[in-house]
Tab-separated table of C-alpha atoms in Angstrom:
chain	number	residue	atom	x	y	z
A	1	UNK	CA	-37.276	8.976	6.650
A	2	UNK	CA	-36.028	10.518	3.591
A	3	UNK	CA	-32.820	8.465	3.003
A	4	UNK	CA	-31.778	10.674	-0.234
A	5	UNK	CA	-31.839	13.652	1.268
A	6	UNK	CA	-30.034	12.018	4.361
A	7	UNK	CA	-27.636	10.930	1.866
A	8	UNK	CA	-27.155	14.388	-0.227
A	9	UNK	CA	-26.845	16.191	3.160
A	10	UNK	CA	-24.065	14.134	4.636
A	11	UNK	CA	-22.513	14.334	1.016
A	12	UNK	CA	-22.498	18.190	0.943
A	13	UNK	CA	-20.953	18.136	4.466
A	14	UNK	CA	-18.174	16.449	2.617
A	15	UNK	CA	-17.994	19.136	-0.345
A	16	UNK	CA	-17.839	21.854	2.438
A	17	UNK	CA	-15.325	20.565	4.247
A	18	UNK	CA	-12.782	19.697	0.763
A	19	UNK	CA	-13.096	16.687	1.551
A	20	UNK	CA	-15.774	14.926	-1.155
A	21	UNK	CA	-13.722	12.800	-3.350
A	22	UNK	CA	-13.918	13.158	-7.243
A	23	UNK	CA	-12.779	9.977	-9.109
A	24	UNK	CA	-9.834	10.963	-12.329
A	25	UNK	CA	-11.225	9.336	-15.156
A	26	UNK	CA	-7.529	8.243	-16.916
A	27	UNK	CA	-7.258	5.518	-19.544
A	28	UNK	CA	-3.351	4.176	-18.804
A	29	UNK	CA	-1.807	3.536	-22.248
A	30	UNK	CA	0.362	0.259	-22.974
A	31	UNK	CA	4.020	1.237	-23.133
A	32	UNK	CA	3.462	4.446	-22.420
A	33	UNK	CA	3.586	4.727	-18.705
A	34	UNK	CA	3.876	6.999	-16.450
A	35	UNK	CA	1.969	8.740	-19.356
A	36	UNK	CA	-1.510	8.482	-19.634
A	37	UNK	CA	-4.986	9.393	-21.166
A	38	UNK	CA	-7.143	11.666	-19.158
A	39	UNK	CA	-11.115	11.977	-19.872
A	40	UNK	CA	-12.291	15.111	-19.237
A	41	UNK	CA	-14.991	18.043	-19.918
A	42	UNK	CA	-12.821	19.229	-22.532
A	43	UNK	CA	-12.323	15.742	-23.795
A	44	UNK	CA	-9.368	13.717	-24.109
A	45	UNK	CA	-5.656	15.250	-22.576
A	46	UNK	CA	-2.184	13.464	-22.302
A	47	UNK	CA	-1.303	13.759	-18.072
A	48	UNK	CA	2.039	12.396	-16.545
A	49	UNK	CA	0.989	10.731	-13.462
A	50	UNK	CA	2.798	11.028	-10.344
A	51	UNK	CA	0.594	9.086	-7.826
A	52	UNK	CA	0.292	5.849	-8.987
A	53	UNK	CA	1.457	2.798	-6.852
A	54	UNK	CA	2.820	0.400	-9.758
A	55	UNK	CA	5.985	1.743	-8.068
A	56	UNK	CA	8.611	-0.028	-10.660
A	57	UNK	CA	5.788	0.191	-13.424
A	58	UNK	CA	5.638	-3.466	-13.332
A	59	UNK	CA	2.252	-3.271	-14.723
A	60	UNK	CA	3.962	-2.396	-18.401
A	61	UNK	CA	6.242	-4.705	-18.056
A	62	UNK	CA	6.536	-6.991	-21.011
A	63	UNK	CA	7.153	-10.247	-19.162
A	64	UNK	CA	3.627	-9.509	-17.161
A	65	UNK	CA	1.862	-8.748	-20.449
A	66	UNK	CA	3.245	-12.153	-21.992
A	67	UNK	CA	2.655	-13.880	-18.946
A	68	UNK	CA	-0.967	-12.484	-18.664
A	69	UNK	CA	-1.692	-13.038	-22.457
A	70	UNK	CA	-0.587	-16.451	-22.323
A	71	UNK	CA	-3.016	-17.466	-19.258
A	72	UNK	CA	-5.972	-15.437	-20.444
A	73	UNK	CA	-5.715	-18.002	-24.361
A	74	UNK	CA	-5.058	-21.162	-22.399
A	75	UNK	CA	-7.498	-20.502	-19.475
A	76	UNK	CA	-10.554	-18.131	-20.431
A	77	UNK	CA	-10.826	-15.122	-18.476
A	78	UNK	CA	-12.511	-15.952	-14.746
A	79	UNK	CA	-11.404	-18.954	-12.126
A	80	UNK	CA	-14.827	-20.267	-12.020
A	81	UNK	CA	-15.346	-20.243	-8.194
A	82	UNK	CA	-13.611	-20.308	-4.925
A	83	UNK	CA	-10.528	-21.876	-4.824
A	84	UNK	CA	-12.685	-24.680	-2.791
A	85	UNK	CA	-14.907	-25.169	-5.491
A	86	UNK	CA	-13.481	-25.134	-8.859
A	87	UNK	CA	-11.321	-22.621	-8.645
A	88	UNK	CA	-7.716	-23.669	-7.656
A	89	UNK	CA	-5.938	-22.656	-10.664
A	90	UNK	CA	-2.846	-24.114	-10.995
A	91	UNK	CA	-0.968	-20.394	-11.559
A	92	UNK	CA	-2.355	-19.767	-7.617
A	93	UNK	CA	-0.476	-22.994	-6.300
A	94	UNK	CA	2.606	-21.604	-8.579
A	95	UNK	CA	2.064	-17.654	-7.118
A	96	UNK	CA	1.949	-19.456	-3.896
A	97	UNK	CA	5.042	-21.481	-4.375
A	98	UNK	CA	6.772	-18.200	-5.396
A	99	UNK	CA	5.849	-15.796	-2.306
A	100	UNK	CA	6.720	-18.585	0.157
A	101	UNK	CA	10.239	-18.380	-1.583
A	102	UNK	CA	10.332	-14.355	-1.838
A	103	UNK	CA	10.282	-14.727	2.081
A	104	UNK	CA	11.732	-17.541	3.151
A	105	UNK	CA	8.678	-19.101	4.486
A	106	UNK	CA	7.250	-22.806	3.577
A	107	UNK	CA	4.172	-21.563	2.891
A	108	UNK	CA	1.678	-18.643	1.132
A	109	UNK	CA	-2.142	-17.843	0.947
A	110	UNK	CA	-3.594	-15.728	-1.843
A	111	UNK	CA	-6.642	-13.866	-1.182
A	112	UNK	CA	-8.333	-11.324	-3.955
A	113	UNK	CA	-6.713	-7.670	-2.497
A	114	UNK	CA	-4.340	-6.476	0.110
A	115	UNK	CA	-7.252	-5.094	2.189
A	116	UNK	CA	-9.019	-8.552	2.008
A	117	UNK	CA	-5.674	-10.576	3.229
A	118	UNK	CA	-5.395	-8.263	6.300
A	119	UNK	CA	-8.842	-8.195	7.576
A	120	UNK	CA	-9.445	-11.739	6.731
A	121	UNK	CA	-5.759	-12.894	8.701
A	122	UNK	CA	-6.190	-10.326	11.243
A	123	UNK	CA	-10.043	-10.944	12.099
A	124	UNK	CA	-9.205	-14.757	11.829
A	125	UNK	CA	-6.374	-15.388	14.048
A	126	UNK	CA	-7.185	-12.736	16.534
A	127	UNK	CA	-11.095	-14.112	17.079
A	128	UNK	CA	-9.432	-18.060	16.617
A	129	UNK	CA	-6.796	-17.652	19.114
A	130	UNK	CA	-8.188	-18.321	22.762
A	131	UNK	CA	-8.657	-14.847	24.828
A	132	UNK	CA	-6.278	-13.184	22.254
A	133	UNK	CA	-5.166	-9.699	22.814
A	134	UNK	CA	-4.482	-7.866	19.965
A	135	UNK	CA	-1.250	-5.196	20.202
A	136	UNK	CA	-1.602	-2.355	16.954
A	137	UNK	CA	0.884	0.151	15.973
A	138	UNK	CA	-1.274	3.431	16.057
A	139	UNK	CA	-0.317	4.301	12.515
A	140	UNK	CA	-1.872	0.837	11.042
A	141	UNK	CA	-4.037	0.798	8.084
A	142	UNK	CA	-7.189	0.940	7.890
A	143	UNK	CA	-8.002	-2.567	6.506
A	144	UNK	CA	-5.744	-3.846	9.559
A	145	UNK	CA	-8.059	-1.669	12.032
A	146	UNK	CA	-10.916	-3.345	10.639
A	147	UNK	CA	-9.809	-7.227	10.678
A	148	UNK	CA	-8.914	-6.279	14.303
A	149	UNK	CA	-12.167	-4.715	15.650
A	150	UNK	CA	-13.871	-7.743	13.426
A	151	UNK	CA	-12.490	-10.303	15.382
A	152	UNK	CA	-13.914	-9.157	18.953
A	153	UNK	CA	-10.796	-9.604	20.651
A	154	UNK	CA	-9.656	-7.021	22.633
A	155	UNK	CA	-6.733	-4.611	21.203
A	156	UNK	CA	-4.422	-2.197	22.750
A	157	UNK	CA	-2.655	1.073	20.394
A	158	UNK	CA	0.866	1.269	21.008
A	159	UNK	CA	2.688	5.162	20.105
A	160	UNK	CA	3.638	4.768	16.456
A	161	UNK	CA	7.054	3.155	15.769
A	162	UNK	CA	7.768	2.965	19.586
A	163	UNK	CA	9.078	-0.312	20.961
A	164	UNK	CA	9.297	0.905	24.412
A	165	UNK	CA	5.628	1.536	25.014
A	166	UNK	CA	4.942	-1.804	23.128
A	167	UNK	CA	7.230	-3.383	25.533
A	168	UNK	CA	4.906	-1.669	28.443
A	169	UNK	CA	2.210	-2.930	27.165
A	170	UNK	CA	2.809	-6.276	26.783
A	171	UNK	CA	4.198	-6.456	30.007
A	172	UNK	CA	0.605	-6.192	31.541
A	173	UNK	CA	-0.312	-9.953	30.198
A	174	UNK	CA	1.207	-12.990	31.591
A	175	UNK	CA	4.020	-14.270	28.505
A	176	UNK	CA	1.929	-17.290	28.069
A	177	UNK	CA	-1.397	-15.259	27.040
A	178	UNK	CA	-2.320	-15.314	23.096
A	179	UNK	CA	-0.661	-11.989	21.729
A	180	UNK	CA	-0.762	-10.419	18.334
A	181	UNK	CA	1.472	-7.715	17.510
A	182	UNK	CA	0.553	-5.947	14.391
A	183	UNK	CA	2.411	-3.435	12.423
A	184	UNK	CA	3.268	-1.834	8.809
A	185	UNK	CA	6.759	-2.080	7.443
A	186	UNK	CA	6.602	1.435	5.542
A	187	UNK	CA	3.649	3.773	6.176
A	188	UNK	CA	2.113	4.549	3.160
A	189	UNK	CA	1.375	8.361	3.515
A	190	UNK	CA	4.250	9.882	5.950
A	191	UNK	CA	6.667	7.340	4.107
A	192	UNK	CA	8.150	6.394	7.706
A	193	UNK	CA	10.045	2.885	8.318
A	194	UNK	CA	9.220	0.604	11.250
A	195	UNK	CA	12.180	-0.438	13.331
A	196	UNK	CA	10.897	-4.480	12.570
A	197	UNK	CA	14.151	-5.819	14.331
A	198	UNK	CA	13.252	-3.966	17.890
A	199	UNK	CA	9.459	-5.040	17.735
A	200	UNK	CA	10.451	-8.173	17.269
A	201	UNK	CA	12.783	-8.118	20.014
A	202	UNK	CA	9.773	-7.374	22.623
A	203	UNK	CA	7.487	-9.244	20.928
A	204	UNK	CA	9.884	-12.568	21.552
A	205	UNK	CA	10.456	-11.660	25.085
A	206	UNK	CA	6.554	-11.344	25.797
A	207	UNK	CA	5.966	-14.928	23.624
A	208	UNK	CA	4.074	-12.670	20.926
A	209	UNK	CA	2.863	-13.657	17.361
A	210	UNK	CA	4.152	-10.662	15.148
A	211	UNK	CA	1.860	-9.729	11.938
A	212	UNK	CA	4.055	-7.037	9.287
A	213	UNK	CA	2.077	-5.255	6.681
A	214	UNK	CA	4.792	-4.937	4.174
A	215	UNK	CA	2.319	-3.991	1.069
A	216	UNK	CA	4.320	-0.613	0.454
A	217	UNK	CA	8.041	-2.700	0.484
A	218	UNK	CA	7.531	-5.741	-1.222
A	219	UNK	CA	9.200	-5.724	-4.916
A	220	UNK	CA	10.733	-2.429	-3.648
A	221	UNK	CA	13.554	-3.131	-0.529
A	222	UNK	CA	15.729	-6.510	-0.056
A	223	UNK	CA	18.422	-8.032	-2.850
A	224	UNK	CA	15.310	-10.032	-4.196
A	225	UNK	CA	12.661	-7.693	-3.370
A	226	UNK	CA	11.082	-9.422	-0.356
A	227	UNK	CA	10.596	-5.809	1.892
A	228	UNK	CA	12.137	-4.094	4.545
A	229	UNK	CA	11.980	-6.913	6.751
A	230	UNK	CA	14.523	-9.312	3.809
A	231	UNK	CA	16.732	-5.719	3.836
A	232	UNK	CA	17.172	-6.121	7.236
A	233	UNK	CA	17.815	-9.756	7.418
A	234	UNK	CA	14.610	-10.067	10.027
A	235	UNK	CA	12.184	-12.088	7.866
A	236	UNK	CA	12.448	-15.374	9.973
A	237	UNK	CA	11.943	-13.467	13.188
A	238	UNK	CA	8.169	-11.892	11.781
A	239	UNK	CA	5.768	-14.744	12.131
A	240	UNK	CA	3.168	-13.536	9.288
A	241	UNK	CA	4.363	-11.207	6.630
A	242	UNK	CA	1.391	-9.571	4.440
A	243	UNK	CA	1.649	-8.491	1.344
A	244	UNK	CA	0.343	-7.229	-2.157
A	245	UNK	CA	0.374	-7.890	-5.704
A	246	UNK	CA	-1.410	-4.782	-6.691
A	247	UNK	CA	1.879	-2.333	-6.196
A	248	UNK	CA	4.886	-2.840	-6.934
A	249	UNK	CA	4.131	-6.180	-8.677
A	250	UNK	CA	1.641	-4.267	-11.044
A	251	UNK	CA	-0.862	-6.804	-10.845
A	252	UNK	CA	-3.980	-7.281	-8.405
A	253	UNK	CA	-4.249	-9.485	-4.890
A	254	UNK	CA	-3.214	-10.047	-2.059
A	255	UNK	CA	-1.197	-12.347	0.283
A	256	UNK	CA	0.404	-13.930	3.615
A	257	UNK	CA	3.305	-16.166	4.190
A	258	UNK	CA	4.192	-17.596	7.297
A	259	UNK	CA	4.402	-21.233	8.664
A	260	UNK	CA	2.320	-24.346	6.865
A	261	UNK	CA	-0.213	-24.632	9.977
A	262	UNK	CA	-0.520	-21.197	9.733
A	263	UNK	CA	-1.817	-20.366	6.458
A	264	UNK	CA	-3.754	-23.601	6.612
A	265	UNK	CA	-5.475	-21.992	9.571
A	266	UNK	CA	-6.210	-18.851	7.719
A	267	UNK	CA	-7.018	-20.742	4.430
A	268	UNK	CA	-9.482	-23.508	6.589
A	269	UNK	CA	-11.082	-20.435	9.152
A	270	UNK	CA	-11.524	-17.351	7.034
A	271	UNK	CA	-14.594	-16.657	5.526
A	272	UNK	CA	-12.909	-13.851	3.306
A	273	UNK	CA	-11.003	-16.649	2.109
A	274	UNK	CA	-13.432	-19.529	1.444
A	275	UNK	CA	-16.108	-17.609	0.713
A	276	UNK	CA	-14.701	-15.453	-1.891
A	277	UNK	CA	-14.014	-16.073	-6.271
A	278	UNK	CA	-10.460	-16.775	-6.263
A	279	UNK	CA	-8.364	-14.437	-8.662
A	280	UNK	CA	-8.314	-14.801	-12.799
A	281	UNK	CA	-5.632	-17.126	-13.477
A	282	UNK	CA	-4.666	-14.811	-16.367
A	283	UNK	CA	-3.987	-12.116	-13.193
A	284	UNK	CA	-1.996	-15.219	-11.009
A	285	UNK	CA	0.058	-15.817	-14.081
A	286	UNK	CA	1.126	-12.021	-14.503
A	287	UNK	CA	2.007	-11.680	-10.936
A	288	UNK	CA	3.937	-14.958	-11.137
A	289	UNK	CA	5.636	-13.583	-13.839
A	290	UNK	CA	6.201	-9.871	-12.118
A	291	UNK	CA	7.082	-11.783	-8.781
A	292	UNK	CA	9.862	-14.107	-10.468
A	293	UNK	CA	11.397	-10.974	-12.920
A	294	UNK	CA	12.142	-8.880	-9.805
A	295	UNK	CA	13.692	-11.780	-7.132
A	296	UNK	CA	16.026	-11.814	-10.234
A	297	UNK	CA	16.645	-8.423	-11.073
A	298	UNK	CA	17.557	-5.142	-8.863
A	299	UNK	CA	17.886	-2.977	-12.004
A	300	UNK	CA	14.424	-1.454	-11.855
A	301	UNK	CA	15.433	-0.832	-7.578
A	302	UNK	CA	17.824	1.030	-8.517
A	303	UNK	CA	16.222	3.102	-11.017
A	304	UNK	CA	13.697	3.906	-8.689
A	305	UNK	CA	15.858	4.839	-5.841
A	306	UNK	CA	17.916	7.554	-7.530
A	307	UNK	CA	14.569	8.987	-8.899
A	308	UNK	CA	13.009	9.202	-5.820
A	309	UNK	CA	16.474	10.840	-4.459
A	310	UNK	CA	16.600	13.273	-7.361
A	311	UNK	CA	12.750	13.999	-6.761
A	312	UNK	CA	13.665	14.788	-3.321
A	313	UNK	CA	16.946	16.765	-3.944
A	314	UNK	CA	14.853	19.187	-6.505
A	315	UNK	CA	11.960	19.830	-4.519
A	316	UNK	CA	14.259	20.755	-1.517
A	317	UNK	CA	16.207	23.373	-3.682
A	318	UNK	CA	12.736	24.840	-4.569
A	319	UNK	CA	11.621	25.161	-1.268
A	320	UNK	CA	8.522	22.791	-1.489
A	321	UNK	CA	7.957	21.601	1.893
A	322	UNK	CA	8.479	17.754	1.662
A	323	UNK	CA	8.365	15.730	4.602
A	324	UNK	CA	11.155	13.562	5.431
A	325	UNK	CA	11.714	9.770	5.272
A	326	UNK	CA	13.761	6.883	4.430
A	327	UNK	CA	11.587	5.462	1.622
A	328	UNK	CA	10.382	5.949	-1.792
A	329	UNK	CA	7.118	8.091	-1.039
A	330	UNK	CA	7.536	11.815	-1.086
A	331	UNK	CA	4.750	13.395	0.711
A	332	UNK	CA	4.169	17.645	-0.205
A	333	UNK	CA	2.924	18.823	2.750
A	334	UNK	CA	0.007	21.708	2.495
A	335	UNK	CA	-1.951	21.347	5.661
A	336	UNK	CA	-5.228	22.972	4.434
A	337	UNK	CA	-8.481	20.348	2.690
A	338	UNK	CA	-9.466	22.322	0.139
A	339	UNK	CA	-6.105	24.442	-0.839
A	340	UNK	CA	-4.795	20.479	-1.228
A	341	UNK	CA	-7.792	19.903	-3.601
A	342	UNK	CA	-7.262	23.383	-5.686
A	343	UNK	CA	-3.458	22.868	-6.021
A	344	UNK	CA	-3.777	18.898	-7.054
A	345	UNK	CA	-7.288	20.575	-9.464
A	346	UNK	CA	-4.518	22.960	-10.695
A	347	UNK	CA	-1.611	20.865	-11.753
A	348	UNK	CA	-4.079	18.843	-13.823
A	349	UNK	CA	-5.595	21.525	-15.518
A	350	UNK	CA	-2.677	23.749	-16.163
A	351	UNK	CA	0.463	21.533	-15.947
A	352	UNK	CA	-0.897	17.984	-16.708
A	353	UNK	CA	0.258	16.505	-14.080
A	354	UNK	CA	-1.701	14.478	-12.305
A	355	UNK	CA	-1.066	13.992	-8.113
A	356	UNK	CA	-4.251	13.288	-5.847
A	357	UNK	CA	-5.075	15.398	-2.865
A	358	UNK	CA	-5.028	13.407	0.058
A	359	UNK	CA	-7.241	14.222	2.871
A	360	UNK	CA	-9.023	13.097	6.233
A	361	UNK	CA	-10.070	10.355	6.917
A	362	UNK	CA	-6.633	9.021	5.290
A	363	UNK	CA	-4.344	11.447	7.027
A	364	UNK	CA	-5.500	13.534	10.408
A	365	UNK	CA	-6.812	16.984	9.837
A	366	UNK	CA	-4.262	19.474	9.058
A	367	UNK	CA	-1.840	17.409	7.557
A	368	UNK	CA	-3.399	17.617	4.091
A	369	UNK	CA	-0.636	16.770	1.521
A	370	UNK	CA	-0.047	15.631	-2.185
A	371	UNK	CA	1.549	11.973	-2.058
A	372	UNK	CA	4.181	11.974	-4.770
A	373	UNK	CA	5.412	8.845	-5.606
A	374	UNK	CA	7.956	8.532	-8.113
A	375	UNK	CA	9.093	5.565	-10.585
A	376	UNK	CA	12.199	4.635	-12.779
A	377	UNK	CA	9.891	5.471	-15.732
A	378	UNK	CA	9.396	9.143	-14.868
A	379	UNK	CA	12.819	10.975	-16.501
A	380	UNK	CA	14.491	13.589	-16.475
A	381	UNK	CA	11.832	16.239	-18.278
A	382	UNK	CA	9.383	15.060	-16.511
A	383	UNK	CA	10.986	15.694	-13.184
A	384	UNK	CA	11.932	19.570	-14.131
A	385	UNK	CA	8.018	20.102	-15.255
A	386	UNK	CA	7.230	18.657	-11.820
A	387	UNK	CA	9.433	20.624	-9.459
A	388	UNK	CA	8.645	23.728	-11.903
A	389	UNK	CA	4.549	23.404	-11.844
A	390	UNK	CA	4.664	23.121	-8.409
A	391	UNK	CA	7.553	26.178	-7.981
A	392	UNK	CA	5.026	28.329	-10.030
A	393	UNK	CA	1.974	27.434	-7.168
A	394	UNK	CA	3.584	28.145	-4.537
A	395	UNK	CA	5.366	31.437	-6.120
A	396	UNK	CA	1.058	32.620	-7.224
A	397	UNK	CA	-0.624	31.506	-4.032
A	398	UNK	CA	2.003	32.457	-1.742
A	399	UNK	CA	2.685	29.559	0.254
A	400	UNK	CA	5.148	28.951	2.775
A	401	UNK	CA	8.407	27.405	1.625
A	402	UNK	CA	10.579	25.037	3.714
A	403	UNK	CA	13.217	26.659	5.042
């Protein structure tokens, strides 16, 4: 077999399609975010990026820097090993420490990415627990999808956001049957909002575990940033809450917190836990640092809300078609693969601003959209040239406006 050309054919099929994805080669610039340094053909240009998921800009933050300059003299630059073997840093007990407190539970697990702490909990408890069935909102994330079908236990898709058909599907096992109901907290590319405190409600009347993805909250909702579930006073109902350090914390990692036995499970049973090099202690200490600075202060919350409402409130006066949630993410809607490519290709080259097309596999087909997602660092000029560059595209191509 000729595995290149294989390889080159699938990868055209990609390119035909719009969907072949081209990395943005941008050099972020200390203090100067949401600014940053693009490389390009035509060599170096200054971009304003409006797609980047250090929400609060967290990763500029001066605390962080300290924090992570600090570590990186006193400790050298890698752990060493696996936090089994050499390296259990003390900043991961501290991070630890601090993400049990951020959600009121007595105990947290660090693992080395978001993606890594879902599949590892999800393939772990779901293939641990005996004749487990697993219960998975159909929205989920992809990482989630793929702890689940890892562990071999068998999973039922409930309708998006939809207690009721949870509830009816639950009610097919006996209440004392291992159950696992997992689900996102906000949706990362529609921007939608579970209702946490109604699928808990079934989930407790069935005797089900309840697993919340909350990597697109945390930092971002609750008086000390703990997520949608701390806003709405639900956290000691969820019995595992996942999260991230590589959003709105600005760092890198990821997490669970939940009961003692259970992230002793998880740490003692996962392979993508023991078998793994635990993070740099210089990248612990800055998300110690980020984690602590915004349990403390709401000031870069707000910020961030009223952007993301003024974001919202121009766009809608221009007529861009946004679709409509309750969270920070402010998805453009343009329904076509490769006119999502050309108009994202065109705001970098002619505007410099800098939004990724997002395409299938990461949405379905014909809901193709630019994922804007707005910060307290982006101001007031930088808004206009936004809503403006992306006025002017839709004026020249003709494209539908909302109504």
């Amino acid at each position: 077999m000729n595995y290149d050309a294989f390889f080159a054919d699938r990868l055209d099929g990609l390119r035909r399609e719009g969907r072949y994805r081209v990395f943005t080669d941008i050099e972020r610039q200390r203090g100067e975010f949401p600014l940053a340094t693009r490389h390009g053909a035509e060599g170096l240009a200054k971009v304003t990026v409006w797609c980047s998921n250090d929400y609060l800009g967290m990763g500029q933050n001066p605390k962080v820097l300290e924090a992570m300059h600090e570590a990186l003299d006193r400790c050298g630059a890698g752990a060493g090993g696996t936090r089994n073997i050499s390296g259990n840093a003390h900043y991961h007990v501290l991070l630890e420490r601090e993400l049990a407190a951020l959600h009121d539970k007595p105990a947290a697990l660090l693992f080395t990415s978001g993606y890594v702490s879902n599949w590892a909990t999800l393939s772990t408890l779901a293939s641990r627990l005996p004749n487990c069935v697993v219960f998975s909102d159909a929205g989920n994330h992809a990482s989630m999808i793929e702890g689940i079908r890892h562990s071999g236990a068998p999973r039922r898709i409930f309708a998006h956001n939809d207690p009721r058909d949870l509830e009816r599907k639950l009610a097919d096992l006996p209440r004392d049957a291992a159950k696992l109901v997992a689900f996102e907290s906000v949706y990362s590319m529609d921007g939608d909002i579970a209702p946490i405190g109604e699928l808990c409600d079934v989930a407790e009347r069935h005797g089900a575990m309840t697993y919340l993805d909350e990597v697109h909250a945390v930092g971002l909702y609750g008086p000390r940033g703990g997520g949608i579930a701390q806003r709405e006073g639900v956290s000691d109902r969820v019995t595992v809450i996942e999260g991230t350090l590589g959003k709105a914390f600005g760092v890198v990692g990821g997490y669970i917190a939940g009961s003692t036995a259970m992230c002793d499970f998880v740490r003692s049973f996962a392979s993508g836990f023991i078998f793994t090099t635990s993070l740099p202690p210089a990248v612990a200490a800055g998300a110690l640092a980020s984690v602590r600075h915004l349990q403390e202060s709401s000031s870069e919350r707000r910020a961030h809300q009223a952007v993301v409402a003024e974001v919202r409130r121009r766009l809608a006066e221009a007529g861009i078609p946004v679709m409509a949630n309750q969270s920070h993410i402010v998805p453009v809607m343009v329904g076509d693969p490769v006119l999502c490519q050309r108009i994202s290709a065109e705001l970098m080259s002619e505007h410099g601003i800098y939004v990724q097309a997002i395409n299938y596999p990461t949405v379905p087909r014909g809901t193709e959209r630019l994922r804007i997602t707005p910060t307290p660092l982006h101001g007031p000029e930088e808004i206009r040239h936004l809503v403006a560059s992306l006025t002017a595209i839709w004026s020249r191509l003709s494209l539908r406006r909302a109504a």
